[in-house]
Short mmCIF file of C-alpha atoms and ligand atoms in Angstrom, two decimals:
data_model
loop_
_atom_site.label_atom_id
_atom_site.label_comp_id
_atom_site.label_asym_id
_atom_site.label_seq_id
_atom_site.Cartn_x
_atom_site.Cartn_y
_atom_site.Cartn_z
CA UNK L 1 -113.76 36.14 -119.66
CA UNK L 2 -115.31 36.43 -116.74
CA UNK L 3 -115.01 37.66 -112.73
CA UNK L 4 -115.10 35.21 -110.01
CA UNK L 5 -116.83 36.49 -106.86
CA UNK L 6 -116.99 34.34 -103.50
CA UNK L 7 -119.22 36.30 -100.66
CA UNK L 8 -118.85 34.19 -97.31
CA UNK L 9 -118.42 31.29 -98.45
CA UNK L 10 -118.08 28.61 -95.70
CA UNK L 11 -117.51 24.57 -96.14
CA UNK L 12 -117.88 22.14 -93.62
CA UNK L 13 -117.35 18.46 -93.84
CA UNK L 14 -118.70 16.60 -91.07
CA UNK L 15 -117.67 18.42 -88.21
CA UNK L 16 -114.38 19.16 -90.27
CA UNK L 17 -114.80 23.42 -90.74
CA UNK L 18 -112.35 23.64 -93.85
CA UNK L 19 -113.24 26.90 -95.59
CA UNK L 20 -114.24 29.91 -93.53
CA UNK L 21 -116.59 33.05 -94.41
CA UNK L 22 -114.03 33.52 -97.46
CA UNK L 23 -114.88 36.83 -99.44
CA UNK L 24 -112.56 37.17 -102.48
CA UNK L 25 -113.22 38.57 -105.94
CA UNK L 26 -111.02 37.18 -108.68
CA UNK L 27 -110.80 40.36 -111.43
CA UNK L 28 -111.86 39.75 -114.83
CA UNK L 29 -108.61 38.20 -117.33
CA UNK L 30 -106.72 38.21 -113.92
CA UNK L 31 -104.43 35.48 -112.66
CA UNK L 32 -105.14 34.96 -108.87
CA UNK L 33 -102.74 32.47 -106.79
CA UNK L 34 -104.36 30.89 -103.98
CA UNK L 35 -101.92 29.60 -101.32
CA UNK L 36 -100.87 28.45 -98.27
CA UNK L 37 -99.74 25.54 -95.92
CA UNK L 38 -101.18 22.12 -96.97
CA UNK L 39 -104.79 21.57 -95.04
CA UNK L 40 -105.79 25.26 -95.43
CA UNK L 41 -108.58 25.07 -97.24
CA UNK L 42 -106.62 25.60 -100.69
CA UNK L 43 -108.87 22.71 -103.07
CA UNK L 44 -112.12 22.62 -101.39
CA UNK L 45 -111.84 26.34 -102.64
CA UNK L 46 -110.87 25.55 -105.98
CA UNK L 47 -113.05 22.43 -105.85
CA UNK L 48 -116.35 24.73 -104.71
CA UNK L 49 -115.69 27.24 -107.76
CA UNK L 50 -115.49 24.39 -110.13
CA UNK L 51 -118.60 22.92 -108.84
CA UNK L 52 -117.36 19.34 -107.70
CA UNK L 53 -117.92 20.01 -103.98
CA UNK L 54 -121.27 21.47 -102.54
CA UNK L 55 -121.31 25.22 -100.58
CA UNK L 56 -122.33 24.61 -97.30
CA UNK L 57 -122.54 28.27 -96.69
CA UNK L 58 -122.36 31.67 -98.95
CA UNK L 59 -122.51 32.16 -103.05
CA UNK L 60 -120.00 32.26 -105.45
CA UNK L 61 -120.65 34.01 -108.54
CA UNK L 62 -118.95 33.19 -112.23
CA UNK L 63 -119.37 36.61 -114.51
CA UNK L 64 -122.60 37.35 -113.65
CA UNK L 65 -124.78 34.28 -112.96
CA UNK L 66 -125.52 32.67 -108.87
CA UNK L 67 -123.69 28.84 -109.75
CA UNK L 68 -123.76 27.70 -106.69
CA UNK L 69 -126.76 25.35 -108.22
CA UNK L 70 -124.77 25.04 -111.62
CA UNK L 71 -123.55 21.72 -112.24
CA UNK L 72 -119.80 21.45 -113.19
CA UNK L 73 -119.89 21.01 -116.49
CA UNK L 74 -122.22 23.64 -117.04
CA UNK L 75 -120.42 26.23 -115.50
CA UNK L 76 -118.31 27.27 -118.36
CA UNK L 77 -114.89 26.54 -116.35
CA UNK L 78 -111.94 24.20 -117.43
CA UNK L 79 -109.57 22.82 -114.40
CA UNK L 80 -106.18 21.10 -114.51
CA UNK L 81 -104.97 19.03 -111.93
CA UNK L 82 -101.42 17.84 -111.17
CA UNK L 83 -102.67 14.85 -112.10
CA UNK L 84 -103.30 15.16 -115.62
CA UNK L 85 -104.30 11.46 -116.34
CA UNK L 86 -104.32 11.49 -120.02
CA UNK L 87 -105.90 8.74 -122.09
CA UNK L 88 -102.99 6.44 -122.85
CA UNK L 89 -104.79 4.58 -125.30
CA UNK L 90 -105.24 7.93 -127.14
CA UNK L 91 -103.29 10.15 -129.24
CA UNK L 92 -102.39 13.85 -128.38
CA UNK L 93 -104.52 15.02 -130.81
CA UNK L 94 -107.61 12.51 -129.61
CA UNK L 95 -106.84 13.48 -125.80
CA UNK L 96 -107.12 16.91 -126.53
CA UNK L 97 -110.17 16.97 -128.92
CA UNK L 98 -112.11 13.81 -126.56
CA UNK L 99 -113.81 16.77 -124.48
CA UNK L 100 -114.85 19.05 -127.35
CA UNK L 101 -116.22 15.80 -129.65
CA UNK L 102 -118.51 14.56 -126.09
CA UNK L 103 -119.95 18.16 -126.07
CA UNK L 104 -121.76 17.35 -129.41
CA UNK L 105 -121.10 20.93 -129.66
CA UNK L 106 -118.94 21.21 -132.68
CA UNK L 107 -118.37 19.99 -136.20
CA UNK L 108 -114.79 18.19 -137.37
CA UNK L 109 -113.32 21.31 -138.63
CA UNK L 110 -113.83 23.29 -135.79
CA UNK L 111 -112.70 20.59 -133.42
CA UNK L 112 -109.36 20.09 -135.33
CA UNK L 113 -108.91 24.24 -135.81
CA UNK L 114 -109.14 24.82 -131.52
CA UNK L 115 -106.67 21.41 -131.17
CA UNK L 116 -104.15 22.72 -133.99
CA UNK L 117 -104.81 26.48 -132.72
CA UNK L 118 -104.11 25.50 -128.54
CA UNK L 119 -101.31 23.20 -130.21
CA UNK L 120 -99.29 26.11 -132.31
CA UNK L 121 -99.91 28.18 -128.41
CA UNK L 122 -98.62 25.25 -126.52
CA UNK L 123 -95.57 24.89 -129.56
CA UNK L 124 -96.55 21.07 -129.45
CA UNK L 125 -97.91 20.52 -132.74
CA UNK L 126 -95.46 17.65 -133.75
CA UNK L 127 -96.52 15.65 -131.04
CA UNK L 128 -100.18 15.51 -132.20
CA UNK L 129 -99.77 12.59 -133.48
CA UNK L 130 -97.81 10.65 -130.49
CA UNK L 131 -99.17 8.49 -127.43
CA UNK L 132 -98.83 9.94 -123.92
CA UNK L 133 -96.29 7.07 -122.98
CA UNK L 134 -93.64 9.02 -125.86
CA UNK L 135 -94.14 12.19 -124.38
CA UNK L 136 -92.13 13.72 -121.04
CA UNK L 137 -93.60 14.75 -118.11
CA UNK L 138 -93.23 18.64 -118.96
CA UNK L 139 -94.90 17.18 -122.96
CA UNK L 140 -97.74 15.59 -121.11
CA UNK L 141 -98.35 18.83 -118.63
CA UNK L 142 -98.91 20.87 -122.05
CA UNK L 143 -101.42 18.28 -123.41
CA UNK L 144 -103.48 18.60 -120.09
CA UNK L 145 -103.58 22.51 -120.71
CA UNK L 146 -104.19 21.79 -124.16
CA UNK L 147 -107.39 20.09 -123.62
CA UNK L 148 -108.24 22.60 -121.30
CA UNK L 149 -107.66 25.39 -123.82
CA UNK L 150 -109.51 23.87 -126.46
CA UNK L 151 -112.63 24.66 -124.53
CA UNK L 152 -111.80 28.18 -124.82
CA UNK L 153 -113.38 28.20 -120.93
CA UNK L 154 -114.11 31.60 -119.13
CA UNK L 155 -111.97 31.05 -116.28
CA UNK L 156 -108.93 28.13 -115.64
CA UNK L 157 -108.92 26.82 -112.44
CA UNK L 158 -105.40 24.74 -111.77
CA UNK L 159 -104.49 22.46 -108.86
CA UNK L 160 -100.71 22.80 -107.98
CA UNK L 161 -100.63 21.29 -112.01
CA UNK L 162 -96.60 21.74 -111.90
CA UNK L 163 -95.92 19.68 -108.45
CA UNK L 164 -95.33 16.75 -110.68
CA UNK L 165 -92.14 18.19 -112.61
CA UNK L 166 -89.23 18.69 -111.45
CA UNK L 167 -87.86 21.91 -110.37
CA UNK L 168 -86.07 23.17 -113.35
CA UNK L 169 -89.34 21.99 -115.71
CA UNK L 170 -91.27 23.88 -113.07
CA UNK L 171 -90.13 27.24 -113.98
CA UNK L 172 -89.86 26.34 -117.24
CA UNK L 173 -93.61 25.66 -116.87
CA UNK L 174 -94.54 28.67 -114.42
CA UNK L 175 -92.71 30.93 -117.29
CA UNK L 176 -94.85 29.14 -119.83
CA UNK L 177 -98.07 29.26 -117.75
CA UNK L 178 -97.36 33.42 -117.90
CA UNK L 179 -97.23 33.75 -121.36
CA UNK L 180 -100.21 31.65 -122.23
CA UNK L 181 -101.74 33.65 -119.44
CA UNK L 182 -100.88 36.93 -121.04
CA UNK L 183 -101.64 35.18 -124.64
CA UNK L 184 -104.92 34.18 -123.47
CA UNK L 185 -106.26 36.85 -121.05
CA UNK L 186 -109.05 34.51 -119.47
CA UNK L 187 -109.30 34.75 -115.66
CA UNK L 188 -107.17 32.22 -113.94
CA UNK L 189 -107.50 30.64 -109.92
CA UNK L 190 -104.18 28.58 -109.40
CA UNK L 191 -103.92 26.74 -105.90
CA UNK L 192 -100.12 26.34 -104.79
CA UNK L 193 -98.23 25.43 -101.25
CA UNK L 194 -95.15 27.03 -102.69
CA UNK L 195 -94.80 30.53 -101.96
CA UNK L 196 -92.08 31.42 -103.82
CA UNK L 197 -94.90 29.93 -107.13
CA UNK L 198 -97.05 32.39 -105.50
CA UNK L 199 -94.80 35.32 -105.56
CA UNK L 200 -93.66 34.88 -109.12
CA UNK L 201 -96.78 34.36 -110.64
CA UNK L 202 -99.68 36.07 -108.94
CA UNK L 203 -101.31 39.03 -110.17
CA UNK L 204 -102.58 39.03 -106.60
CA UNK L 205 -102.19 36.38 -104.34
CA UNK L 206 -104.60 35.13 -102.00
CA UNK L 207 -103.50 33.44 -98.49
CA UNK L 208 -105.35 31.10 -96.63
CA UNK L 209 -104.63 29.77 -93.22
CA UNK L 210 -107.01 27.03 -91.59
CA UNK L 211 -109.23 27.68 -93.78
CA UNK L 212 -109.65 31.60 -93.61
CA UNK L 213 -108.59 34.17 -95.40
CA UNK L 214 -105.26 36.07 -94.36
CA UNK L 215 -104.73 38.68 -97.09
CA UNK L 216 -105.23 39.46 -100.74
CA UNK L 217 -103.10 41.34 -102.43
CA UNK L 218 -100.42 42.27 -104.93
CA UNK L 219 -97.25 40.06 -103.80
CA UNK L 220 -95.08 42.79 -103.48
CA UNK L 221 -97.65 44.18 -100.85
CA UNK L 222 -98.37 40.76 -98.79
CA UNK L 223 -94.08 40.97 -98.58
CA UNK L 224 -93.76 44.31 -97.79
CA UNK L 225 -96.88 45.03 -95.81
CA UNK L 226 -98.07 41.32 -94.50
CA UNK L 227 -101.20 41.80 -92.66
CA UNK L 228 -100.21 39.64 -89.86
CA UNK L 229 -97.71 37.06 -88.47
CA UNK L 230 -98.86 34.13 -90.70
CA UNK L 231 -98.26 35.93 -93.45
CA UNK L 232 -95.39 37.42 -92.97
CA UNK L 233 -93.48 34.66 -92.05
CA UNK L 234 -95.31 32.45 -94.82
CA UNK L 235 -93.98 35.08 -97.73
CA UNK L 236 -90.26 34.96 -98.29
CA UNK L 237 -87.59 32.56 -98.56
CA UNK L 238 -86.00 32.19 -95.64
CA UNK L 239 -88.96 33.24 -93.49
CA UNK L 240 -88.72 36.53 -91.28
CA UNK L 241 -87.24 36.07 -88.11
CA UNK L 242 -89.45 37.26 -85.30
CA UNK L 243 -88.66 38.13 -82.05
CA UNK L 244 -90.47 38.17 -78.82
CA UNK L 245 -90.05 41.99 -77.05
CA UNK L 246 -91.27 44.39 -74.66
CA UNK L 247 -92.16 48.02 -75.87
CA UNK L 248 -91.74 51.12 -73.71
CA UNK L 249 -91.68 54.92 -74.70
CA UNK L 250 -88.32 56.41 -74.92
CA UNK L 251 -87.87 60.18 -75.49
CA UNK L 252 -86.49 59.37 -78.76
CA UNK L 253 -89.43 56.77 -79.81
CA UNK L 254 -89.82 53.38 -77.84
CA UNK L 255 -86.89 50.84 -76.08
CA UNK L 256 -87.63 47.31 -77.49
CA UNK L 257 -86.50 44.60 -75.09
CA UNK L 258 -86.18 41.23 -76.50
CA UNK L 259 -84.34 38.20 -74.60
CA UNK L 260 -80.79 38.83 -75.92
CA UNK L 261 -80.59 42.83 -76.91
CA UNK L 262 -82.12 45.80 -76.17
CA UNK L 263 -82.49 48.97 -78.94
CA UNK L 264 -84.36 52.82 -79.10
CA UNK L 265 -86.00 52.70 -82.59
CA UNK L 266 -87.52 55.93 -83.51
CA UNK L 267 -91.04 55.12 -84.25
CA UNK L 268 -94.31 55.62 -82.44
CA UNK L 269 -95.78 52.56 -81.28
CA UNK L 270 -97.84 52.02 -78.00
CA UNK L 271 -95.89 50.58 -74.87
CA UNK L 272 -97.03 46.66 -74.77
CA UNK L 273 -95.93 43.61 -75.58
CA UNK L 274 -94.72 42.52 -79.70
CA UNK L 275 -93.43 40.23 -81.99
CA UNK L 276 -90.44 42.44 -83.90
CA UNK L 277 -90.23 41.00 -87.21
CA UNK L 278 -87.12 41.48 -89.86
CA UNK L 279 -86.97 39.69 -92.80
CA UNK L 280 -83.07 37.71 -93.07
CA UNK L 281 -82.39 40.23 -96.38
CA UNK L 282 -83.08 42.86 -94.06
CA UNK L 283 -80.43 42.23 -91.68
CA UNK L 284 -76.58 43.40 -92.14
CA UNK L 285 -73.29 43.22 -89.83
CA UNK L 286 -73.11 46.50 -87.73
CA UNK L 287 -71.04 49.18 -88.72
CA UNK L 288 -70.69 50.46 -85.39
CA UNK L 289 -72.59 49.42 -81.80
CA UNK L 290 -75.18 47.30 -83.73
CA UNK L 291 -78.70 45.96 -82.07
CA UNK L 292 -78.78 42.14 -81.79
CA UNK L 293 -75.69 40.18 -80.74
CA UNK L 294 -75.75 36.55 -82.13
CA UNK L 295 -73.36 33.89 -81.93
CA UNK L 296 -72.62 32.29 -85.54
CA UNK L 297 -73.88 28.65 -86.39
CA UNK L 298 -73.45 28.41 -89.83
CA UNK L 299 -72.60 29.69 -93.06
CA UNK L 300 -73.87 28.93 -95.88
CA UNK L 301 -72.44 30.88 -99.24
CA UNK L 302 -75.21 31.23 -102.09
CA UNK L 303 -73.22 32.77 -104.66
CA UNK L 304 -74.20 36.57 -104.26
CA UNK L 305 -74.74 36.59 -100.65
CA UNK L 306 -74.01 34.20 -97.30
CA UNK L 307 -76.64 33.18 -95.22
CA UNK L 308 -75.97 33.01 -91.73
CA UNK L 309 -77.49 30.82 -89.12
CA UNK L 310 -77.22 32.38 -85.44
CA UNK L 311 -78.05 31.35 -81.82
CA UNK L 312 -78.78 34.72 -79.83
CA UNK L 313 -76.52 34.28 -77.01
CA UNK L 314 -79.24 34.09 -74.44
CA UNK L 315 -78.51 31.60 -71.60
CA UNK L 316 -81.32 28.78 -71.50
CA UNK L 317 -83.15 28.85 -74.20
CA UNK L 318 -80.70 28.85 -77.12
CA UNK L 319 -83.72 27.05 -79.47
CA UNK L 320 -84.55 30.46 -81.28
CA UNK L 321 -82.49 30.80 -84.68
CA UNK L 322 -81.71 33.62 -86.59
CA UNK L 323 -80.97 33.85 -90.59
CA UNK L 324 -79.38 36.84 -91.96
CA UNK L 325 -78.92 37.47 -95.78
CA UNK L 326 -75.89 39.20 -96.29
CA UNK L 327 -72.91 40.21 -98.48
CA UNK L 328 -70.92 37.42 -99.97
CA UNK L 329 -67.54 39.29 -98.56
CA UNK L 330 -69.09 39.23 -94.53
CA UNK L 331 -68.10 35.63 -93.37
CA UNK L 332 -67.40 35.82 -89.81
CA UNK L 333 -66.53 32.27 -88.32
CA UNK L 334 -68.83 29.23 -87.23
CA UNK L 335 -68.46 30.38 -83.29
CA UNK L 336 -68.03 34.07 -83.50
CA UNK L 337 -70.47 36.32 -81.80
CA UNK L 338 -71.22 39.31 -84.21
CA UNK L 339 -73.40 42.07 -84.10
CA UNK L 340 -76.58 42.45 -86.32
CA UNK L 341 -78.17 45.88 -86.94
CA UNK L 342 -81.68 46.40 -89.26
CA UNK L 343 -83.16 49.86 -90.24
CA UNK L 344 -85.89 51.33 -88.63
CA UNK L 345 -87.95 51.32 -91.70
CA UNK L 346 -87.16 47.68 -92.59
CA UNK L 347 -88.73 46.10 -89.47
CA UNK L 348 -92.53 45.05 -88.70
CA UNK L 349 -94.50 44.65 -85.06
CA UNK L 350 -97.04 42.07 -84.63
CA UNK L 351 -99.59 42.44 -81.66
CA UNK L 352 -100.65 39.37 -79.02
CA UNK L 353 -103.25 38.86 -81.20
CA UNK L 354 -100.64 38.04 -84.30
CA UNK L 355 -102.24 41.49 -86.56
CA UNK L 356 -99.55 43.80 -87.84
CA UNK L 357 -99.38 47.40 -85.86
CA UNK L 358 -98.32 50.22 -88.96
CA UNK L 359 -96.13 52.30 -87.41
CA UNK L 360 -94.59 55.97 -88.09
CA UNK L 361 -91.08 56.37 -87.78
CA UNK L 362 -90.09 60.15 -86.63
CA UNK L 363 -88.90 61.25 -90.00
CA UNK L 364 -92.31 60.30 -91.77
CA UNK L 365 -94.08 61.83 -89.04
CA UNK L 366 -92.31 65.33 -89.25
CA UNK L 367 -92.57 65.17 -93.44
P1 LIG Z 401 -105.41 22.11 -99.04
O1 LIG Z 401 -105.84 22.01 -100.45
O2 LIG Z 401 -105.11 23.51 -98.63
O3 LIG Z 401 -104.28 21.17 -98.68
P2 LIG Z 401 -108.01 20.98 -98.46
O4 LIG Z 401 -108.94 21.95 -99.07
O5 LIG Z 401 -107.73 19.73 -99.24
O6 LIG Z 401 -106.65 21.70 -98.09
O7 LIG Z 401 -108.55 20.54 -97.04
C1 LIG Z 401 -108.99 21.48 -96.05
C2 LIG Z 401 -109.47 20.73 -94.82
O8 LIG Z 401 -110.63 19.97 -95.14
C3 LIG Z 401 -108.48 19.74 -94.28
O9 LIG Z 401 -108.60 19.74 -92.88
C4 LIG Z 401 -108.93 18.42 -94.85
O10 LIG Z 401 -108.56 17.36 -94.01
C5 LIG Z 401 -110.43 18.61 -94.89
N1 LIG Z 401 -111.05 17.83 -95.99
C6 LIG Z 401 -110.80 17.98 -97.30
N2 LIG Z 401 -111.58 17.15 -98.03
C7 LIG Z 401 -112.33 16.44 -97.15
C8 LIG Z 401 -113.35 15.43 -97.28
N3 LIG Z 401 -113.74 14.98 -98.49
N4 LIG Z 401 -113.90 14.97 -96.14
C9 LIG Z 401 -113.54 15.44 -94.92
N5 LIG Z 401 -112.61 16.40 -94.74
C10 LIG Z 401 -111.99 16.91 -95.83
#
């Protein structure tokens, strides 16, 4: 096992700038997602790590030797791609041992204990014996891991390797890709445009945007203490709704002015202008005055909860949309204006320059 260390590491095709000064250190035995929108910079990370692109700026560091130099296959890493491209013309067994057999590196016995050993782990050892063209697409994504576990590498690095499958194999596979994790304890980089991958699989997650570096961090702390805009509205399913607002200083905190409502919230904040973010789950029909009057689209019931699609009732521009998560039993007619209220300690202000401002509400202050 080993750590993974990037120090500003920069790539630049042509005049295309597509990673940026990233600085990231993957933990030893850890599993780090990598993700963001598609174009971010997400592979030519991966793709630098594992050696098959050049470094155009910085070092990365596997354990602790300089590879940037180190040619792929001597840098002691195993990758799987969604494409997993198995030998069709070659059994299970013979796809999975092909790698091991090239390296010269090991006898018959040994090669046929890792494939039966990563075989048992990957609870495919009756297939050993079957062509890629009898298998399933969820059969064939364990065979790819398999020959990638045979090598018994010090760090996995996987290219969105479940976009293939379809989405209940996919978290049969994300569930599966855990437990080998945990089995296997060797430091993992997994690239993935799907947050919600991100969220359940991470250790940490890392979160690139045009090809810099957003925020690493545990995925309960990129939700609940995003860094900036991007990534707050990038984390969660359905994204925050943000809303454009003026700050002044009230004697009971600040006034926020937005286009359709006006509310005191009892924080300290400095008088300027924000984006007020609150996450859909974080919204709930007012009990009494409320803070943000919207007019109801649609709604959509999701078993537990509704999700509601509002229009804020402001004349002109009626483009902005609002999703609230709430209680299965609220479901106010398509048409109906209701009234949406959020807790002070539930919302999040962005500056102009898209960075999240902490703030203090009163009662932390005083405590
Ligand atoms: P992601 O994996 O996040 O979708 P990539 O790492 O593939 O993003 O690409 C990042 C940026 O680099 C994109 O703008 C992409 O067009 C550009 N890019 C990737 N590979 C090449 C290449 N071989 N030549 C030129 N530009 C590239």
């Amino acid at each position: 096992m080993s750590q993974v260390q990037l120090s500003d590491v920069t790539k630049v095709y042509d005049d295309v700038l597509a990673v940026e000064d990233i600085d990231l250190t993957v933990r030893d035995g850890e599993f780090l997602v990598v993700v963001g929108p598609s174009g971010c910079g997400k592979s030519t990370t991966l793709r630098m790590v594992a050696g098959l692109e050049t470094i155009s700026g910085g070092e990365i560091t596997i354990g602790s030797e300089v590879v940037n130099d180190v040619r792929p296959q001597d840098r002691d890493i195993a990758m799987v791609f969604q494409n997993y491209a198995l030998y069709p013309h070659m059994t299970v067994r013979e796809n999975m041992s092909f790698g091991l057999r090239l390296s010269g590196e090991y006898d018959d016995a040994e090669i046929d204990e890792r494939v039966e050993d990563a075989a048992d782990l990957l609870e495919i050892p009756e297939l050993l014996d079957q062509y890629p063209k009898q298998l399933s697409g969820g059969q064939q994504q364990r065979v790819a891991l398999g020959r990638s576990i045979v090598r018994d590498p010090e760090v996995f690095l996987m290219d969105e390797p479940l976009s293939n499958l379809d989405a209940k194999l996919r978290s049969q596979m994300r569930t599966e890709l855990q437990r080998l994790h945990e089995e296997l304890g060797v430091t993992t980089i997994y690239v993935t445009h799907d947050q919600t991958e991100a969220m359940t699989m991470g250790d940490r997650i890392a979160i690139l945007n045009e090809g810099e570096l957003q925020q690493i961090a545990e995925p309960e702390v990129c939700y609940s203490e995003p860094n900036n805009r991007f990534v707050a509205g990038f984390i969660g399913s359905p994204s925050m709704n943000f809303f454009e607002v003026d700050v002044e200083s009230a004697p009971e905190g600040v006034s926020v002015t937005g286009d359709s409502f006006e509310t005191v919230l009892d924080v300290s904040l400095a008088p300027g202008r924000y984006t007020l973010g609150v996450r859909p789950e974080d919204l709930y029909p007012a009990d009494g005055a409320g803070r943000i009057p919207a007019d109801v689209d649609v709604v959509e019931p999701m078993g537990a909860d509704n999700y509601l699609y509002l229009t804020p009732p402001t004349e002109g521009d009626g483009e902005t949309e609002i999703i609230a998560r709430v209680d299965n039993e609220f479901r106010p007619d398509p048409g109906e204006r209701v009234m949406l209220d959020f807790d002070v300690a539930d919302v999040h202000f962005f500056d102009e320059t898209g960075d999240r401002v902490p703030t203090e509400t009163a009662a932390e202050h005083t405590t």
